[in-house]
C-alpha cells in the first residue's frame, strides 16, 4: 500500500514539473523575452529557454533522487 502512495506522489510531482515546463514555454510568455537584449552575449530568448531547460532538468533530477 505504501509503495502505491509513493508512486502516486512521484507521478504527481513529475506531472507538476512537466506542467511548469509547458507553461514556461507557451508563446505568450516567450514573446516577453523576444527582444534584442543580450545576456553575456546570448540573445535574451535563448538565455531564457536554456534557463527553463536547466531548471526543469534539475527539478526532475531532484525528484528522482528523492524517490529512491
Coordinates of N, CA and C in Angstrom, one line a residue:
X1 N 0.8 -1.2 0.0 CA 0.0 0.0 0.0 C 0.9 1.3 0.0
X2 N 1.9 1.3 0.8 CA 2.8 2.4 0.9 C 3.5 2.7 -0.5
X3 N 3.9 1.6 -1.2 CA 4.5 1.7 -2.4 C 3.7 2.5 -3.4
X4 N 2.4 2.1 -3.5 CA 1.4 2.8 -4.4 C 1.3 4.3 -4.1
X5 N 1.3 4.6 -2.8 CA 1.2 6.0 -2.5 C 2.4 6.8 -2.9
X6 N 3.6 6.2 -2.7 CA 4.8 6.8 -3.1 C 4.9 7.0 -4.7
X7 N 4.4 6.0 -5.4 CA 4.3 6.1 -6.8 C 3.4 7.2 -7.3
X8 N 2.3 7.4 -6.6 CA 1.3 8.4 -6.9 C 1.9 9.8 -6.6
X9 N 2.7 9.9 -5.5 CA 3.3 11.2 -5.2 C 4.4 11.5 -6.3
X10 N 5.2 10.5 -6.7 CA 6.2 10.7 -7.7 C 5.6 11.1 -9.0
X11 N 4.5 10.5 -9.4 CA 3.8 10.8 -10.7 C 3.2 12.2 -10.6
X12 N 2.7 12.6 -9.5 CA 2.1 13.9 -9.3 C 3.2 15.0 -9.4
X13 N 4.3 14.7 -8.8 CA 5.4 15.7 -8.8 C 6.0 15.9 -10.2
X14 N 6.1 14.7 -10.9 CA 6.7 14.8 -12.2 C 5.7 15.5 -13.2
X15 N 4.4 15.2 -13.0 CA 3.4 15.9 -13.8 C 3.4 17.4 -13.5
X16 N 3.6 17.8 -12.3 CA 3.7 19.2 -11.9 C 4.9 19.9 -12.6
X17 N 6.0 19.2 -12.6 CA 7.2 19.8 -13.3 C 7.0 19.9 -14.8
X18 N 6.3 18.8 -15.4 CA 6.0 18.9 -16.8 C 5.1 20.0 -17.1
X19 N 4.1 20.2 -16.3 CA 3.2 21.4 -16.5 C 3.9 22.7 -16.3
X20 N 4.7 22.8 -15.3 CA 5.5 24.0 -15.2 C 6.4 24.3 -16.4
X21 N 7.0 23.3 -16.9 CA 7.9 23.4 -18.1 C 7.0 23.9 -19.3
X22 N 5.9 23.3 -19.4 CA 5.0 23.7 -20.5 C 4.5 25.1 -20.4
X23 N 4.1 25.5 -19.2 CA 3.7 26.9 -19.0 C 4.8 27.9 -19.3
X24 N 6.0 27.6 -18.9 CA 7.1 28.5 -19.1 C 7.5 28.7 -20.6
X25 N 7.0 27.8 -21.5 CA 7.4 27.9 -22.9 C 6.3 28.2 -23.8
X26 N 5.1 28.6 -23.3 CA 4.0 28.9 -24.2 C 4.3 30.2 -24.9
X27 N 3.8 30.4 -26.1 CA 4.2 31.5 -26.9 C 3.9 32.9 -26.2
X28 N 2.8 33.1 -25.5 CA 2.6 34.4 -24.9 C 3.7 34.8 -23.9
X29 N 4.2 33.8 -23.2 CA 5.3 34.1 -22.2 C 6.6 34.3 -23.0
X30 N 6.8 33.5 -24.0 CA 8.1 33.6 -24.8 C 8.2 34.9 -25.5
X31 N 7.0 35.5 -25.8 CA 7.0 36.8 -26.5 C 7.6 37.9 -25.6
X32 N 7.5 37.7 -24.3 CA 8.0 38.7 -23.4 C 9.6 38.8 -23.4
X33 N 10.2 37.7 -23.9 CA 11.6 37.6 -23.9 C 12.2 37.7 -25.3
X34 N 11.4 37.9 -26.3 CA 11.8 38.0 -27.6 C 12.2 39.5 -28.0
X35 N 13.3 39.9 -27.4 CA 13.8 41.2 -27.6 C 15.3 41.2 -28.1
X36 N 15.8 42.3 -28.4 CA 17.2 42.3 -29.0 C 18.2 42.4 -27.8
X37 N 17.8 42.4 -26.6 CA 18.7 42.4 -25.5 C 19.6 41.2 -25.5
X38 N 20.7 41.3 -24.8 CA 21.6 40.1 -24.8 C 22.1 39.9 -23.3
X39 N 22.3 38.7 -22.9 CA 22.8 38.3 -21.6 C 24.1 37.6 -21.9
X40 N 25.2 38.2 -21.5 CA 26.5 37.6 -21.7 C 26.7 37.3 -23.2
X41 N 26.2 38.1 -24.1 CA 26.4 37.9 -25.5 C 25.4 37.0 -26.1
X42 N 24.5 36.4 -25.3 CA 23.5 35.4 -25.8 C 22.2 36.2 -25.9
X43 N 21.4 36.0 -27.0 CA 20.1 36.7 -27.1 C 19.2 36.3 -25.9
X44 N 18.4 37.2 -25.4 CA 17.6 37.0 -24.2 C 16.7 35.8 -24.3
X45 N 16.1 35.6 -25.5 CA 15.2 34.5 -25.7 C 15.9 33.2 -25.5
X46 N 17.1 33.0 -26.1 CA 17.8 31.8 -25.9 C 18.3 31.6 -24.5
X47 N 18.7 32.6 -23.8 CA 19.1 32.5 -22.4 C 17.9 32.1 -21.6
X48 N 16.8 32.6 -21.8 CA 15.6 32.2 -21.1 C 15.3 30.7 -21.3
X49 N 15.3 30.3 -22.6 CA 15.0 28.9 -22.9 C 16.0 27.9 -22.2
X50 N 17.2 28.3 -22.3 CA 18.2 27.4 -21.6 C 18.1 27.4 -20.1
X51 N 17.7 28.5 -19.5 CA 17.5 28.6 -18.1 C 16.2 27.7 -17.7
X52 N 15.2 27.8 -18.5 CA 14.0 27.0 -18.2 C 14.3 25.5 -18.4
X53 N 15.1 25.2 -19.4 CA 15.5 23.8 -19.7 C 16.3 23.3 -18.5
X54 N 17.3 24.1 -18.0 CA 18.1 23.6 -16.9 C 17.3 23.5 -15.6
X55 N 16.3 24.4 -15.4 CA 15.5 24.3 -14.2 C 14.6 23.0 -14.2
X56 N 14.0 22.7 -15.3 CA 13.2 21.5 -15.4 C 14.0 20.3 -15.2
X57 N 15.2 20.2 -15.9 CA 16.0 19.0 -15.7 C 16.5 18.9 -14.2
X58 N 16.8 20.0 -13.6 CA 17.2 20.0 -12.2 C 16.1 19.5 -11.3
X59 N 14.9 20.0 -11.5 CA 13.8 19.5 -10.7 C 13.5 18.1 -10.9
X60 N 13.6 17.6 -12.2 CA 13.4 16.1 -12.4 C 14.4 15.3 -11.7
X61 N 15.7 15.8 -11.8 CA 16.8 15.1 -11.1 C 16.6 15.1 -9.6
X62 N 16.2 16.2 -9.0 CA 15.9 16.3 -7.6 C 14.8 15.4 -7.2
X63 N 13.7 15.3 -7.9 CA 12.6 14.5 -7.6 C 13.0 13.0 -7.7
X64 N 13.8 12.7 -8.8 CA 14.2 11.3 -9.0 C 15.1 10.8 -7.9
X65 N 16.0 11.7 -7.4 CA 16.9 11.4 -6.3 C 16.2 11.2 -5.0
X66 N 15.2 12.0 -4.8 CA 14.5 11.8 -3.5 C 13.6 10.6 -3.5
X67 N 13.2 10.1 -4.7 CA 12.3 9.0 -4.7 C 12.9 7.6 -4.4
X68 N 14.2 7.6 -4.3 CA 14.9 6.3 -4.0 C 14.9 6.0 -2.6

